Short mmCIF file of N, CA and C in Angstrom, two decimals:
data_model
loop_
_atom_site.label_atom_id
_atom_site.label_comp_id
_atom_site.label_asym_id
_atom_site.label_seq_id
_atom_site.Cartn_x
_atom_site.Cartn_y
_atom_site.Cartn_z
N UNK A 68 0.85 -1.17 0.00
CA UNK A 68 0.00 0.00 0.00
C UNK A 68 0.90 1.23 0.00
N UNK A 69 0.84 2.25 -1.02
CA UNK A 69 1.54 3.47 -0.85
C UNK A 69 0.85 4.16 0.06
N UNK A 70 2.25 5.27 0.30
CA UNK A 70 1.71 6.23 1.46
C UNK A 70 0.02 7.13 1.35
N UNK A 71 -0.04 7.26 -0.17
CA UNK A 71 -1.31 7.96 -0.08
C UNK A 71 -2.13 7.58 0.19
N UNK A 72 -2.48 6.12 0.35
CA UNK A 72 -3.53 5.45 0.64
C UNK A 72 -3.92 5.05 1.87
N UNK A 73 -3.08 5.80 2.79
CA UNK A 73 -3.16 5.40 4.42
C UNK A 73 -4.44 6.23 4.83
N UNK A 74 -5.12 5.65 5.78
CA UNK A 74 -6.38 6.65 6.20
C UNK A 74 -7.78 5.68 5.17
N UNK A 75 -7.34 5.34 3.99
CA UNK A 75 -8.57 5.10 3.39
C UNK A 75 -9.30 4.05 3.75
N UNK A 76 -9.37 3.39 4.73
CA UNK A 76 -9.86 2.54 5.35
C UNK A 76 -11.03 3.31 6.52
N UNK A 77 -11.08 4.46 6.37
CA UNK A 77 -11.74 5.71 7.94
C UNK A 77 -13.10 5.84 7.02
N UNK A 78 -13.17 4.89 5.60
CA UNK A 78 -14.91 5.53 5.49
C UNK A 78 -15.67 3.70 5.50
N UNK A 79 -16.35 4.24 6.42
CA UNK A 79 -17.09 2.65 6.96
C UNK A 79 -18.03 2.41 5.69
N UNK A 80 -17.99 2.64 4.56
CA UNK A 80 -18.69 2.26 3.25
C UNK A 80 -17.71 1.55 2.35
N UNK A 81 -16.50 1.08 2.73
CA UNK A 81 -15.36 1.12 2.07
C UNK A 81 -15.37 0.11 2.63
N UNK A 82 -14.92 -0.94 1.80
CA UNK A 82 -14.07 -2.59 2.09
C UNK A 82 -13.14 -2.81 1.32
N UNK A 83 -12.11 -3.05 2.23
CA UNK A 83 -10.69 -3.99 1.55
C UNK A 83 -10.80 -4.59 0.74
N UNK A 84 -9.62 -4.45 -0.08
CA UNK A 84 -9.98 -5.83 -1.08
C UNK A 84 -8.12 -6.08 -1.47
N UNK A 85 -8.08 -7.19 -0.94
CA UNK A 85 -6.64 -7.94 -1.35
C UNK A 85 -6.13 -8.37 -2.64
N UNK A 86 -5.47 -7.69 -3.18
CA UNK A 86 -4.98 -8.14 -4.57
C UNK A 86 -3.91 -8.42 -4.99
N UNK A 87 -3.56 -9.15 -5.28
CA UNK A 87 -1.76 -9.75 -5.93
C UNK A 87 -1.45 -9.82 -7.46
N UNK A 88 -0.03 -9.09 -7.67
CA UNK A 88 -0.12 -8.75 -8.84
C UNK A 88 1.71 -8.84 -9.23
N UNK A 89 2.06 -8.98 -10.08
CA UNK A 89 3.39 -9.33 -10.16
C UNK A 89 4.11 -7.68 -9.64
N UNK A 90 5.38 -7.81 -9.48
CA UNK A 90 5.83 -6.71 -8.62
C UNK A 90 6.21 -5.78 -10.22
N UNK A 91 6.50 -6.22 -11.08
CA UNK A 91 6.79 -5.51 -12.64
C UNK A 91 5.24 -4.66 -12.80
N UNK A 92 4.38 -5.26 -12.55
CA UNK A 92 2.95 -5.00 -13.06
C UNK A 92 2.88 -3.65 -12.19
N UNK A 93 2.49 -3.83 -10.50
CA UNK A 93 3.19 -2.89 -9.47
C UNK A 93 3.49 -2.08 -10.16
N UNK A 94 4.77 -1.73 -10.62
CA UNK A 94 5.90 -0.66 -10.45
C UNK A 94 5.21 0.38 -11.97
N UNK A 95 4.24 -0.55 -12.96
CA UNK A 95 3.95 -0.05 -13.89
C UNK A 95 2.24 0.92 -13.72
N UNK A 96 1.77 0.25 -12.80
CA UNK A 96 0.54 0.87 -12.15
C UNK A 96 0.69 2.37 -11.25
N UNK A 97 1.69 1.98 -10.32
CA UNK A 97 2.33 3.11 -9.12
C UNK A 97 2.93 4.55 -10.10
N UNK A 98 3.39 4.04 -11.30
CA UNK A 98 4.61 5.23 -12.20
C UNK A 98 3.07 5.97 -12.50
N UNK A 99 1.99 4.93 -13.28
CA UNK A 99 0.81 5.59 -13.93
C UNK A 99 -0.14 6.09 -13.06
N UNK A 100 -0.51 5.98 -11.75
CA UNK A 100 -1.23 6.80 -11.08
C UNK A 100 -0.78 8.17 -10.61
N UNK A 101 0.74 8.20 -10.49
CA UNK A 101 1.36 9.07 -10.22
C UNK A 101 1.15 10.14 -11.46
N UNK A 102 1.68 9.54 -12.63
CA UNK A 102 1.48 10.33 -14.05
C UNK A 102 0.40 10.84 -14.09
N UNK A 103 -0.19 10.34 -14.05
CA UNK A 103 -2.16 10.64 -14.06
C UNK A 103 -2.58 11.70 -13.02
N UNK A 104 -1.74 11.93 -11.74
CA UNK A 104 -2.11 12.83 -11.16
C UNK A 104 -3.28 12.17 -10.41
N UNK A 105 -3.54 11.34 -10.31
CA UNK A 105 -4.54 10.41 -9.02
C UNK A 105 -3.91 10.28 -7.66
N UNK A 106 -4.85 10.83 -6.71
CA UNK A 106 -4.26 11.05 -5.42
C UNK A 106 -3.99 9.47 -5.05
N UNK A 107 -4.11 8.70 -5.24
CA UNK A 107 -3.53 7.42 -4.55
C UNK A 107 -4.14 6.24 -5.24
N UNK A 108 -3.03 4.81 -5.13
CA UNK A 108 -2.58 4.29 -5.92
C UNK A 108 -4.72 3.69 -5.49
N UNK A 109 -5.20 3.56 -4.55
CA UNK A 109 -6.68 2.91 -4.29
C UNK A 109 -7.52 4.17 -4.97
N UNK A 110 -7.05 5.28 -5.40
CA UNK A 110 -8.06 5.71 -6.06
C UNK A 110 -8.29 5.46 -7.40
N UNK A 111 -6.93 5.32 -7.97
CA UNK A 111 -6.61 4.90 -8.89
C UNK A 111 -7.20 3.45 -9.49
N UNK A 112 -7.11 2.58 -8.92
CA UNK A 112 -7.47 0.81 -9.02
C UNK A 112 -8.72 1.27 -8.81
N UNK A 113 -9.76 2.47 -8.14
CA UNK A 113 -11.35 2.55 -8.22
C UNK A 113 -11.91 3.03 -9.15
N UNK A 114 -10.82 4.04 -9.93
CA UNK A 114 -11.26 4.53 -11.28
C UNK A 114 -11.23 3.47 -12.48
N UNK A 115 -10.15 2.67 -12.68
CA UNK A 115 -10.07 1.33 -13.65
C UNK A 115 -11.28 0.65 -13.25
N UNK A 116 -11.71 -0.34 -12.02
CA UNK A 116 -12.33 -0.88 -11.72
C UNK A 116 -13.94 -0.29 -12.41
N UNK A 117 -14.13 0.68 -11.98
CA UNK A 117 -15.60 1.72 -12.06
C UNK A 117 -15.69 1.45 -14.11
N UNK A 118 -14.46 1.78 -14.44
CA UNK A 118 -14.60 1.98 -16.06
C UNK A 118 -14.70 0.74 -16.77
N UNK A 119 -14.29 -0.73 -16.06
CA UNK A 119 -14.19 -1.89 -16.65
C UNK A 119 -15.88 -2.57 -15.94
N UNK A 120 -16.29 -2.26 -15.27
CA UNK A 120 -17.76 -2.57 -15.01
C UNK A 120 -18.34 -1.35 -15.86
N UNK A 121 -18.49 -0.20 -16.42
CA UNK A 121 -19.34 0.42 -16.91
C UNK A 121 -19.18 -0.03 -18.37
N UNK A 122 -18.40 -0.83 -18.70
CA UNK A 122 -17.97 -0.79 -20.45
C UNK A 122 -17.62 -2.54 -20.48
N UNK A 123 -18.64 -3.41 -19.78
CA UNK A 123 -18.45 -4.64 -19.70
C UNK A 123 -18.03 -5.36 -21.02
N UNK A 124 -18.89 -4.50 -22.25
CA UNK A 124 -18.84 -4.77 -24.04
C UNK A 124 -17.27 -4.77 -24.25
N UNK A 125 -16.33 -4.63 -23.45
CA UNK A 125 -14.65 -4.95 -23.50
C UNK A 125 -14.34 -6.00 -23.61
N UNK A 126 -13.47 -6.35 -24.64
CA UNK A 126 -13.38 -8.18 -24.26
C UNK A 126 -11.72 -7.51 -23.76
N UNK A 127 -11.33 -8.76 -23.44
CA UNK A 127 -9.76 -9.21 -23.08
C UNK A 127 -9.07 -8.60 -23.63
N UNK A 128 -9.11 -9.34 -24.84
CA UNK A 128 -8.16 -9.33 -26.00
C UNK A 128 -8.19 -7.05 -26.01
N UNK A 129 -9.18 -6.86 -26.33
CA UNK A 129 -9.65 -5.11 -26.55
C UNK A 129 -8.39 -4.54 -25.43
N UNK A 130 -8.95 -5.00 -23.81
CA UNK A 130 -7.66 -4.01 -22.65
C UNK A 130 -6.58 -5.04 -22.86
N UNK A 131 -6.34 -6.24 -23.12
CA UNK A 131 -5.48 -6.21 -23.40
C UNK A 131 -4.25 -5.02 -24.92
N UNK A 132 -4.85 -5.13 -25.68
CA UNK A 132 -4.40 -3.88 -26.45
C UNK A 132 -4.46 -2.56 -25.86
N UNK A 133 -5.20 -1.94 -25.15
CA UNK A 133 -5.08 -1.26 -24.71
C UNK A 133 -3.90 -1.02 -23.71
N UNK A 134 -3.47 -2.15 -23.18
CA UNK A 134 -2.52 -2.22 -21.86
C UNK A 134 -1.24 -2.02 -22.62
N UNK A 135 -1.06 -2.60 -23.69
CA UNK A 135 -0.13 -3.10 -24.94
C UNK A 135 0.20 -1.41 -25.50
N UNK A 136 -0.82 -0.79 -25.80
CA UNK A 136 -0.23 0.61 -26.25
C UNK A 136 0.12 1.39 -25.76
N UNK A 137 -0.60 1.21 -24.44
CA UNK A 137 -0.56 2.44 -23.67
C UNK A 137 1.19 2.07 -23.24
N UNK A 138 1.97 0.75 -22.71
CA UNK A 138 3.03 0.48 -22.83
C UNK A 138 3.57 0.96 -23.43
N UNK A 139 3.58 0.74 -24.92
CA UNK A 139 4.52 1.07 -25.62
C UNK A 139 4.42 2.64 -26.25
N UNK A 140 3.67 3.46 -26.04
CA UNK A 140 3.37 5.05 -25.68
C UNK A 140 4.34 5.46 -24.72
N UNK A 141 4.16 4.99 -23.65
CA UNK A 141 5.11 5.13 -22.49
C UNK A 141 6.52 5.32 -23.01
N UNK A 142 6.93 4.19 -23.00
CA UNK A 142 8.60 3.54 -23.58
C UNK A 142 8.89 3.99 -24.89
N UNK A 143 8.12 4.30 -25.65
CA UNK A 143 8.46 4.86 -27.46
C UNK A 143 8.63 3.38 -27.67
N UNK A 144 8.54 2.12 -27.70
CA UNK A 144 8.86 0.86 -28.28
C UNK A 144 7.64 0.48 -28.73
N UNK A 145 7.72 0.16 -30.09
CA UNK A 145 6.78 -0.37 -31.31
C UNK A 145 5.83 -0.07 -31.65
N UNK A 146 4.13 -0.09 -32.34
CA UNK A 146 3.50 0.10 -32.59
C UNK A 146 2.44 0.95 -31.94
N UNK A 147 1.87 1.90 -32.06
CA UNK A 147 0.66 2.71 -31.14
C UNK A 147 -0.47 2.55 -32.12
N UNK A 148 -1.80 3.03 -31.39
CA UNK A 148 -2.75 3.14 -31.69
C UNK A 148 -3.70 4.11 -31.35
N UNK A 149 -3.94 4.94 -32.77
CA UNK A 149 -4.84 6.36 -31.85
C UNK A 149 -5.94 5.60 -31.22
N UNK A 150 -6.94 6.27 -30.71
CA UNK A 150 -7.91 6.24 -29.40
C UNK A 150 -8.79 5.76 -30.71
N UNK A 151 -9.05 6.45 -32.06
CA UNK A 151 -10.16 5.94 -32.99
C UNK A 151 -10.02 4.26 -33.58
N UNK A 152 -8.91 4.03 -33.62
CA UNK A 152 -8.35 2.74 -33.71
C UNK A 152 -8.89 1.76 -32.72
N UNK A 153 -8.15 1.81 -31.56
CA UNK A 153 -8.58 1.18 -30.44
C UNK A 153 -10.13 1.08 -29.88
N UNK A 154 -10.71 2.05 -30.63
CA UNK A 154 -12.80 1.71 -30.22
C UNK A 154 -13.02 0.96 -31.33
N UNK A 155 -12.33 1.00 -32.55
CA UNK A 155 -12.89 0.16 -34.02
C UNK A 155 -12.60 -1.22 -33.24
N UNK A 156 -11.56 -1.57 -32.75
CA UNK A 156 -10.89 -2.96 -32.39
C UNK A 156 -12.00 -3.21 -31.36
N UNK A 157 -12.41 -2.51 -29.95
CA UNK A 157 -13.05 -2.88 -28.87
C UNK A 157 -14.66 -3.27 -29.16
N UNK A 158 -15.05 -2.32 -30.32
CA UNK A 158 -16.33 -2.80 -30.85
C UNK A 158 -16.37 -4.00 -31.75
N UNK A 159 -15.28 -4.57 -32.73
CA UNK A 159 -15.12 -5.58 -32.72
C UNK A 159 -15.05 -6.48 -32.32
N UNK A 160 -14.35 -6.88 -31.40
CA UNK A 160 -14.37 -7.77 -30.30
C UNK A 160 -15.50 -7.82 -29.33
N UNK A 161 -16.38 -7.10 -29.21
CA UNK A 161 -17.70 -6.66 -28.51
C UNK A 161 -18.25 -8.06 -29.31
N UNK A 162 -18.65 -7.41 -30.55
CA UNK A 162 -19.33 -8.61 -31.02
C UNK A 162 -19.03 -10.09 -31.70
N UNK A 163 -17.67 -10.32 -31.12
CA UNK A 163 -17.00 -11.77 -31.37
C UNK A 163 -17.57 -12.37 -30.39
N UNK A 164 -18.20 -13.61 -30.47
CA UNK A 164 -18.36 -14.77 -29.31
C UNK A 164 -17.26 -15.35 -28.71
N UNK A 165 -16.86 -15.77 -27.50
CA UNK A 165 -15.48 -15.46 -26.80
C UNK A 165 -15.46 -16.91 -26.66
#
């Protein structure tokens, strides 16, 4: 738990939730909440969370690409994809049977 997230346990509407995640994955989440300007790394994991239940029509494969560009955006290494790209692909995959 980073430091910003101390205290967030003080709103009795709020439950823990334990999650394990490779420590590479970590270090790539912590750089991007920070980037993002999200006060803490649990506000952060509530905003993803909130956007992957409102847009369930996501398959895998879709955030997976998404995870994939936004990577390699980061690093300048290999292929990107504007934002119009990446909804053609996610609505595709919307309507593939999985």
């Amino acid at each position: 738990m980073s430091d910003a997230d101390a205290g967030a346990n003080d709103d009795p509407e709020m439950t823990t939730l334990t999650l394990k995640v490779p420590k590479g994955f970590l270090d790539d989440l912590d750089a991007t909440w920070r980037a993002e300007d999200f006060p803490s790394r649990s506000e952060f994991i509530r905003w993803a969370l909130r956007d992957a239940v409102k847009h369930p029509g996501f398959s895998r494969a879709g955030w997976k690409d998404i995870a994939a560009s936004e990577h390699q955006r980061r690093t300048g290494e290999g292929q990107t994809y504007t934002s119009d790209e990446i909804r053609a692909r996610l609505n595709d995959d919307a309507n593939e049977p999985e």
